[in-house]
Short mmCIF file of C-alpha atoms in Angstrom, two decimals:
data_model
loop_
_atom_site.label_atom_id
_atom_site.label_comp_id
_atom_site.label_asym_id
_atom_site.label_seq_id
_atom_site.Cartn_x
_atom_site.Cartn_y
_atom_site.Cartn_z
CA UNK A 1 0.00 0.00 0.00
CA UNK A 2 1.37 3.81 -0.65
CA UNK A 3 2.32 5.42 2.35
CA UNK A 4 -0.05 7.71 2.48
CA UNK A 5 -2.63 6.04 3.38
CA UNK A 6 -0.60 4.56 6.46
CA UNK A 7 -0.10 8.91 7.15
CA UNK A 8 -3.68 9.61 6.89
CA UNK A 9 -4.46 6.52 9.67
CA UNK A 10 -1.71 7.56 11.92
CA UNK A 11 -3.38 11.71 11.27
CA UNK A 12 -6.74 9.79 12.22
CA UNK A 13 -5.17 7.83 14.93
CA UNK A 14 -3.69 10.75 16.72
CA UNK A 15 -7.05 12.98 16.13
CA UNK A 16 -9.21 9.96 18.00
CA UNK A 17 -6.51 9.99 20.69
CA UNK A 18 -6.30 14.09 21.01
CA UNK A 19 -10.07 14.12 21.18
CA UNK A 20 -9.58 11.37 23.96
CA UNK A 21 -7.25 13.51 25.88
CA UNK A 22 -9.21 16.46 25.54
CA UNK A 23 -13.20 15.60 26.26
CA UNK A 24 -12.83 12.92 28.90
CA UNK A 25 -13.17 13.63 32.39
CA UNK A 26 -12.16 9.95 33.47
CA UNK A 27 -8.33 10.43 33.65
CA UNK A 28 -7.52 6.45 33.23
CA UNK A 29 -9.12 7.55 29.27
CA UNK A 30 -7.13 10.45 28.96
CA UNK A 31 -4.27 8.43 29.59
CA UNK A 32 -5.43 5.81 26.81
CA UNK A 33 -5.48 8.69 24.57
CA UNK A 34 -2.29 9.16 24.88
CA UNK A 35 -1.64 5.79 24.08
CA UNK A 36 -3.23 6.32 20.80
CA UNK A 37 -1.51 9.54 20.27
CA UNK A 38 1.76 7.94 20.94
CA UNK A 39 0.80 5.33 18.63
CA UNK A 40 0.04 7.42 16.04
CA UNK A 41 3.16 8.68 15.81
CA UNK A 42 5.21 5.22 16.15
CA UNK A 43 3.09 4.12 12.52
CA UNK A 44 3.82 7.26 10.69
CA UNK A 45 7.29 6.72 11.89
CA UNK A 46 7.13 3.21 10.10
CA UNK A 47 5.70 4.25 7.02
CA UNK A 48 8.52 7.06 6.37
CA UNK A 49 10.99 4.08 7.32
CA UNK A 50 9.48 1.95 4.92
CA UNK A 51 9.34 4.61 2.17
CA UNK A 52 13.03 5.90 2.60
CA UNK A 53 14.21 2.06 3.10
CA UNK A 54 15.66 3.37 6.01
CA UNK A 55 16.08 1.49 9.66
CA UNK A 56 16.10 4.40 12.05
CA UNK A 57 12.56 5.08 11.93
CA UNK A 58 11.84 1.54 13.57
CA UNK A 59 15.04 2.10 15.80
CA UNK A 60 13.17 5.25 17.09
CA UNK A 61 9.43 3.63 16.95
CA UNK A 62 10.98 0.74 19.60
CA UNK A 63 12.66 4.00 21.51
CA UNK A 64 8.70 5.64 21.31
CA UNK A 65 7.40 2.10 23.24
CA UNK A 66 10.00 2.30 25.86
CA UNK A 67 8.83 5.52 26.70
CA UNK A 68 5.39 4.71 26.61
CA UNK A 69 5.59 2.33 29.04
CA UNK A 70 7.70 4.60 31.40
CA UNK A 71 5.18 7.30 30.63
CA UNK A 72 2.22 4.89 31.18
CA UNK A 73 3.69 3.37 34.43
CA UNK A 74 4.43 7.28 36.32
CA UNK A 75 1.01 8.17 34.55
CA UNK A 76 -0.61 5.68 36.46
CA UNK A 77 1.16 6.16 39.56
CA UNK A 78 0.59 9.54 39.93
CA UNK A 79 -3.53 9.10 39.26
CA UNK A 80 -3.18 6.35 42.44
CA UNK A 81 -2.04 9.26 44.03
CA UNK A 82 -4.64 11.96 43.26
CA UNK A 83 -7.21 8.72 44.08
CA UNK A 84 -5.47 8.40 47.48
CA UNK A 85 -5.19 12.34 48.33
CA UNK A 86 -8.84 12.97 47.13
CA UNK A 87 -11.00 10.21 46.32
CA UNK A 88 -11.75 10.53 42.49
CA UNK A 89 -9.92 10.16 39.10
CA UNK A 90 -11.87 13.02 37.58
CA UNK A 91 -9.55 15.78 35.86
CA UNK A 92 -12.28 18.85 36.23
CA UNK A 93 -11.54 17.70 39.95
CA UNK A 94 -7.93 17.62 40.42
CA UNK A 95 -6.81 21.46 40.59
CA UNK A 96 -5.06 21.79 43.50
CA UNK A 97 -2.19 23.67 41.14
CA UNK A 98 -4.95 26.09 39.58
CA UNK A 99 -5.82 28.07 43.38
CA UNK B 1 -8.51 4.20 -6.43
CA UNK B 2 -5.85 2.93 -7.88
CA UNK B 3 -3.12 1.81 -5.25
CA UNK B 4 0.03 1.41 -7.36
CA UNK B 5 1.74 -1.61 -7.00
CA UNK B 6 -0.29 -3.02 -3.93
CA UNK B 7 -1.96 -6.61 -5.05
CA UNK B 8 -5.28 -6.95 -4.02
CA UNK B 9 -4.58 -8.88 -0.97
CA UNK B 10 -2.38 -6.31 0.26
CA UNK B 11 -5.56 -3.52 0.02
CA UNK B 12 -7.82 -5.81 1.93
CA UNK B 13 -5.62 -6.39 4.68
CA UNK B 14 -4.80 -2.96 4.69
CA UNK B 15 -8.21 -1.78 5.09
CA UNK B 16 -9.91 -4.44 7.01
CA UNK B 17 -7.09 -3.39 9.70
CA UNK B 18 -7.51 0.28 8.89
CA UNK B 19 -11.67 0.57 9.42
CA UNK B 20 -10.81 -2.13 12.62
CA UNK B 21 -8.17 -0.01 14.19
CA UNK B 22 -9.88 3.38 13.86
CA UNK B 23 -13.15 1.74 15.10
CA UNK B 24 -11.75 -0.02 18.10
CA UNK B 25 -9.66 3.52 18.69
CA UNK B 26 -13.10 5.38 18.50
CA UNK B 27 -14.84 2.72 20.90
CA UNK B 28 -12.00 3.10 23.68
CA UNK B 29 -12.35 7.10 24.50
CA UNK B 30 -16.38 6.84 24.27
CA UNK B 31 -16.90 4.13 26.05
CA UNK B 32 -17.87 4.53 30.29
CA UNK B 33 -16.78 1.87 31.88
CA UNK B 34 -12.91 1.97 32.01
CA UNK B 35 -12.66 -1.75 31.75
CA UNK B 36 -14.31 -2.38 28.11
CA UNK B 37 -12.03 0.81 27.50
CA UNK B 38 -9.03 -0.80 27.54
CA UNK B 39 -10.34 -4.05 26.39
CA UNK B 40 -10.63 -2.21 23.05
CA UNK B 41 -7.36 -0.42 23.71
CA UNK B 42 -6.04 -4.05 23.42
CA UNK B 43 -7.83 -4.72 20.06
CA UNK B 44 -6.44 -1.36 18.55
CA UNK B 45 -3.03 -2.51 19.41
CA UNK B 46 -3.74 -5.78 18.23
CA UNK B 47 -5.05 -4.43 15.01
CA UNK B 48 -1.85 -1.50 14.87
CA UNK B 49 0.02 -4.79 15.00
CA UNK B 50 -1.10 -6.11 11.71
CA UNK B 51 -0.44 -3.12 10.27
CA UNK B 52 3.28 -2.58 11.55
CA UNK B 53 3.28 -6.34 9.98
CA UNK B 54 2.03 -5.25 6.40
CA UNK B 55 4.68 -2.34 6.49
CA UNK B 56 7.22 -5.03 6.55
CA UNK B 57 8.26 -4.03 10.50
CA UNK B 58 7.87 -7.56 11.96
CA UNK B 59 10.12 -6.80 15.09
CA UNK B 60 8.34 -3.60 16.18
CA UNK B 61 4.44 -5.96 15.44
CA UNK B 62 5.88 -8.37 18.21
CA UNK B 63 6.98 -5.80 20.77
CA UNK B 64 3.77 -3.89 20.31
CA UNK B 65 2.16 -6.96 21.20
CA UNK B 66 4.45 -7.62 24.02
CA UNK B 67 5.07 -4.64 25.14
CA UNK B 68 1.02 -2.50 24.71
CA UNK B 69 -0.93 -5.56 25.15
CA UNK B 70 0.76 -7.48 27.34
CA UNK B 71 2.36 -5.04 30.42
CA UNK B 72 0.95 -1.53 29.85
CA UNK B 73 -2.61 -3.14 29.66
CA UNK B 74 -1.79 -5.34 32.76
CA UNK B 75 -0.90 -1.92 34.81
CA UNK B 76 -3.93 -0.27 33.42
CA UNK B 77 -6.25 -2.98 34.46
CA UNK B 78 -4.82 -2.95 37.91
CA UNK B 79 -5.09 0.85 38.59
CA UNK B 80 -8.71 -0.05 37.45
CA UNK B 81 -9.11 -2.18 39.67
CA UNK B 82 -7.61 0.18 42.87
CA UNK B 83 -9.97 2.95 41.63
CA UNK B 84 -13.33 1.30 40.40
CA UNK B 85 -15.33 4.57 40.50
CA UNK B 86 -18.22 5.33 38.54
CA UNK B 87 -18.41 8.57 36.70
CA UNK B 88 -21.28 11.11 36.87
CA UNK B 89 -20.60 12.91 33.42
CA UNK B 90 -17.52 11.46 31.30
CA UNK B 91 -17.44 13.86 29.28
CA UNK B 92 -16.28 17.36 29.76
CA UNK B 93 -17.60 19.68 26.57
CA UNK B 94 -17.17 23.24 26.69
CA UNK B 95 -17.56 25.52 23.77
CA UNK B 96 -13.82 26.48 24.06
CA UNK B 97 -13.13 23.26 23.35
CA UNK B 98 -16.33 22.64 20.39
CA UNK B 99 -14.20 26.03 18.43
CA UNK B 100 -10.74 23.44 19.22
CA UNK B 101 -12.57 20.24 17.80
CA UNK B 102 -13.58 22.47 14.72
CA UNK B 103 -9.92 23.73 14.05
CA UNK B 104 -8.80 20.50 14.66
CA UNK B 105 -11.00 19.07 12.28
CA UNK B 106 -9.58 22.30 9.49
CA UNK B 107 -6.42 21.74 10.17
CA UNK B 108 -6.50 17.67 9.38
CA UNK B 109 -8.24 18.40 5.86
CA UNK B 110 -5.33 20.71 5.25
CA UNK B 111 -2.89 18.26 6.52
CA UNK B 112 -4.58 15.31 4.11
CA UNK B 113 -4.00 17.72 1.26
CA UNK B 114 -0.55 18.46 2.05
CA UNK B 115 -0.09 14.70 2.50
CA UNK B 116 -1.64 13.27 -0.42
CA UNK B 117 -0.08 16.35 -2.60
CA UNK B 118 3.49 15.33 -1.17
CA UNK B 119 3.57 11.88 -1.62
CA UNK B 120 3.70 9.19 -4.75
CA UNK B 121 0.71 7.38 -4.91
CA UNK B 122 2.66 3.94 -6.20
CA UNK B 123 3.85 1.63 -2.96
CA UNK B 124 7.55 2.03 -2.43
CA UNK B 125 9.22 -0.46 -4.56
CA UNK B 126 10.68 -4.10 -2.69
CA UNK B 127 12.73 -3.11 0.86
CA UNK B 128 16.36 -4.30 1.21
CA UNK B 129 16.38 -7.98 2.37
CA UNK B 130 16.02 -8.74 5.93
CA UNK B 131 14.43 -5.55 6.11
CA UNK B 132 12.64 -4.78 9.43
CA UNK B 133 13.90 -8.18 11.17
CA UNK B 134 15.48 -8.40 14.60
CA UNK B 135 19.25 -8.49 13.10
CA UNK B 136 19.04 -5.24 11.01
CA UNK B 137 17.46 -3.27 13.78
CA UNK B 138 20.09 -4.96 15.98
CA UNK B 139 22.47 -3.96 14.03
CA UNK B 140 21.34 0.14 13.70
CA UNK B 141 20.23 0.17 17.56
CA UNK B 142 23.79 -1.42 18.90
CA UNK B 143 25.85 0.68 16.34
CA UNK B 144 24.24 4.02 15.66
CA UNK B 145 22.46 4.65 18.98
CA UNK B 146 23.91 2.70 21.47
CA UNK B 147 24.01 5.57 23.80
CA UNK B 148 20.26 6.29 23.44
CA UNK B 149 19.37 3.02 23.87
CA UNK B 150 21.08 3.08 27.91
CA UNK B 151 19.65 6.17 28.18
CA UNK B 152 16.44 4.31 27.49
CA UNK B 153 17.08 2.01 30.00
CA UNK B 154 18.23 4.67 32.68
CA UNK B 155 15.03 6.80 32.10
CA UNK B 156 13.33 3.32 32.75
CA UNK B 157 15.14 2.66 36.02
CA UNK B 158 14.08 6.03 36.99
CA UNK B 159 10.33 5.76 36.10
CA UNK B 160 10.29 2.63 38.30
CA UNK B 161 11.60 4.12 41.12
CA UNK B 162 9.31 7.14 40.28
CA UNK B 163 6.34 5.02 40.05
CA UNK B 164 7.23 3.32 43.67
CA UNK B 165 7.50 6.45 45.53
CA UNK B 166 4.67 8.49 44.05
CA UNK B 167 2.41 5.73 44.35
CA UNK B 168 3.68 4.67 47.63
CA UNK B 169 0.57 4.91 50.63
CA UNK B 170 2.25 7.21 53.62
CA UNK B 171 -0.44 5.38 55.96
CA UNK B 172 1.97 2.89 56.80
CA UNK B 173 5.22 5.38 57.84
CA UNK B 174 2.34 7.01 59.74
CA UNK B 175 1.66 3.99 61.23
CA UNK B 176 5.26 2.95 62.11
CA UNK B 177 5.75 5.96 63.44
CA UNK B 178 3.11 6.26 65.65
CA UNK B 179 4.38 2.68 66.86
CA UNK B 180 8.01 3.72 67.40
CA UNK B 181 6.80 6.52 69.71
CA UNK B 182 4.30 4.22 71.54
CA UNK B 183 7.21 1.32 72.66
CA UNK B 184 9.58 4.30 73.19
CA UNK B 185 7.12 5.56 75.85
CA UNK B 186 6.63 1.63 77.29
CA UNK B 187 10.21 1.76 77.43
CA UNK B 188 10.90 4.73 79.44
CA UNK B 189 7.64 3.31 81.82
CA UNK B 190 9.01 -0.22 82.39
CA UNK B 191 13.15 1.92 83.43
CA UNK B 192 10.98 4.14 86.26
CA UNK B 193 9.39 2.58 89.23
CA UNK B 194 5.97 1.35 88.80
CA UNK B 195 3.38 4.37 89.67
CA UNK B 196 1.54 2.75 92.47
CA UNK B 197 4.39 2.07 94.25
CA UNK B 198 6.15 4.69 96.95
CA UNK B 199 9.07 5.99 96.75
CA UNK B 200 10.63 5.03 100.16
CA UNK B 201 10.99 1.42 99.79
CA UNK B 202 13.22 1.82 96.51
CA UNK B 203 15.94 4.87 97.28
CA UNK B 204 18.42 5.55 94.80
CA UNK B 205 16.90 3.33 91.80
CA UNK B 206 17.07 5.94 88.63
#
């Protein structure tokens, strides 16, 4: 297949997961929307490797999951945190920064 | 429309996991309970899979699998399961953020023009050999970026340690403590003479 149709699904890809990030109040979604996002970018990252016949794009795609993970795992930790210091998960909530 | 040099086979796989992946990516962020959420997460992995397959990146399709829907998904169900709360309204619209959807939604048509404008239609012609496999990304990752890839590995070190201590529950150091301070006070009890009994009978016993 042409690469651009693998660039318009990773453009649709990162839209879903923006709009994830962006209109959920549940912050265990927002955090899968970043997922997405970061997903996203790892397949457009593929299809420019595939269409220069060059490795680095997958060398920096498997550098993208690592950091996911990290990313996911502090992510998570910190919303255990906000459930522990006041008893929800919902982002319109959690403004102790904003006062 | 015409795809180039992609057989027919390729096209159906392509879109079959294209229409699945966008679907199952849609059906994650709208749905309300957190745990079909990121059952679907799973499936657009899953499906983002096949696709890294098709683009001839078989190394990165396995590690997605490994690494998205086997541990990340295991953490996410377990914070799930800490923080089982049901939500009054999941979704947070405001009409600052309608006017952001709509130049969102602008700027991605212009982006699909610039894209499909940019870009030969025709696949790519046939990758190097061994292309995408575990030795040639080996071979890049241990030569090219060797120091990125410890950094990797120190930045992961550091979000485990991050990940302990943030999530840590201070109850516990509370707890201790309060128990230190309690056995300290026993302590200096049981060295004194007991309370009820007077003071002549004992003289000198500090």
């Amino acid at each position: 297949m042409p690469t651009t149709y693998y660039i318009v699904l990773s453009f649709v890809l990162f839209l879903i997961g923006t709009a994830g990030v962006l209109v959920r109040r549940n912050a265990l979604i927002a955090l899968m929307g970043i997922e997405l996002q970061l997903n996203g970018g790892n397949l457009a990252m593929l299809a420019f490797s595939r269409e220069l016949g060059d490795l680095k794009g997958h060398v920096f795609a498997f550098f993208i999951i690592a950091l996911a993970a990290a990313e996911a795992a502090v992510g998570l930790a910190i919303l255990v945190a906000l459930f522990r210091g006041r008893q929800t998960v919902n982002l319109d909530e959690a403004t102790l920064l904003k006062r | 429309m015409n795809a180039g040099g992609a057989t027919a086979v390729d096209q159906v796989v392509f879109w079959v996991l294209a229409v699945l992946t966008t679907f199952f990516a849609g059906f994650t962020i709208t749905r309300r309970n957190p745990v079909t959420a990121v059952m679907s997460l799973v499936a657009t992995f899953f499906c983002l899979a096949g696709i890294y397959a098709s683009l001839s990146a078989h190394f990165l399709a396995v590690i997605q699998v490994l690494v998205y829907a086997g541990a990340i998904m295991v953490l996410f169900i377990f914070v799930i399961m800490i923080l089982n709360r049901e939500e009054v309204a999941p979704f947070s619209i405001r009409p600052l953020r309608v006017l952001g959807v709509l130049g969102g939604v602008y700027l991605l048509t212009k982006l699909v023009d610039v894209v499909g404008v940019g870009l030969p239609e025709a696949a790519p012609g046939v990758t190097p050999d061994g292309f995408g496999t575990v030795a040639a990304i080996g071979e890049v990752l241990f030569r090219d970026f060797l120091f990125p890839f410890e950094a990797i590995s120190v930045l992961l070190l550091v979000a485990i340690v991050g990940g302990v201590v943030v999530s840590r529950s201070h109850q516990k150091e509370v707890a201790a403590v309060e128990a230190a301070d309690y056995r300290h006070q026993i302590e200096e009890l049981a060295h004194h003479d007991y309370p009820g009994e007077p003071e002549a009978p004992t003289p000198g016993h500090h």
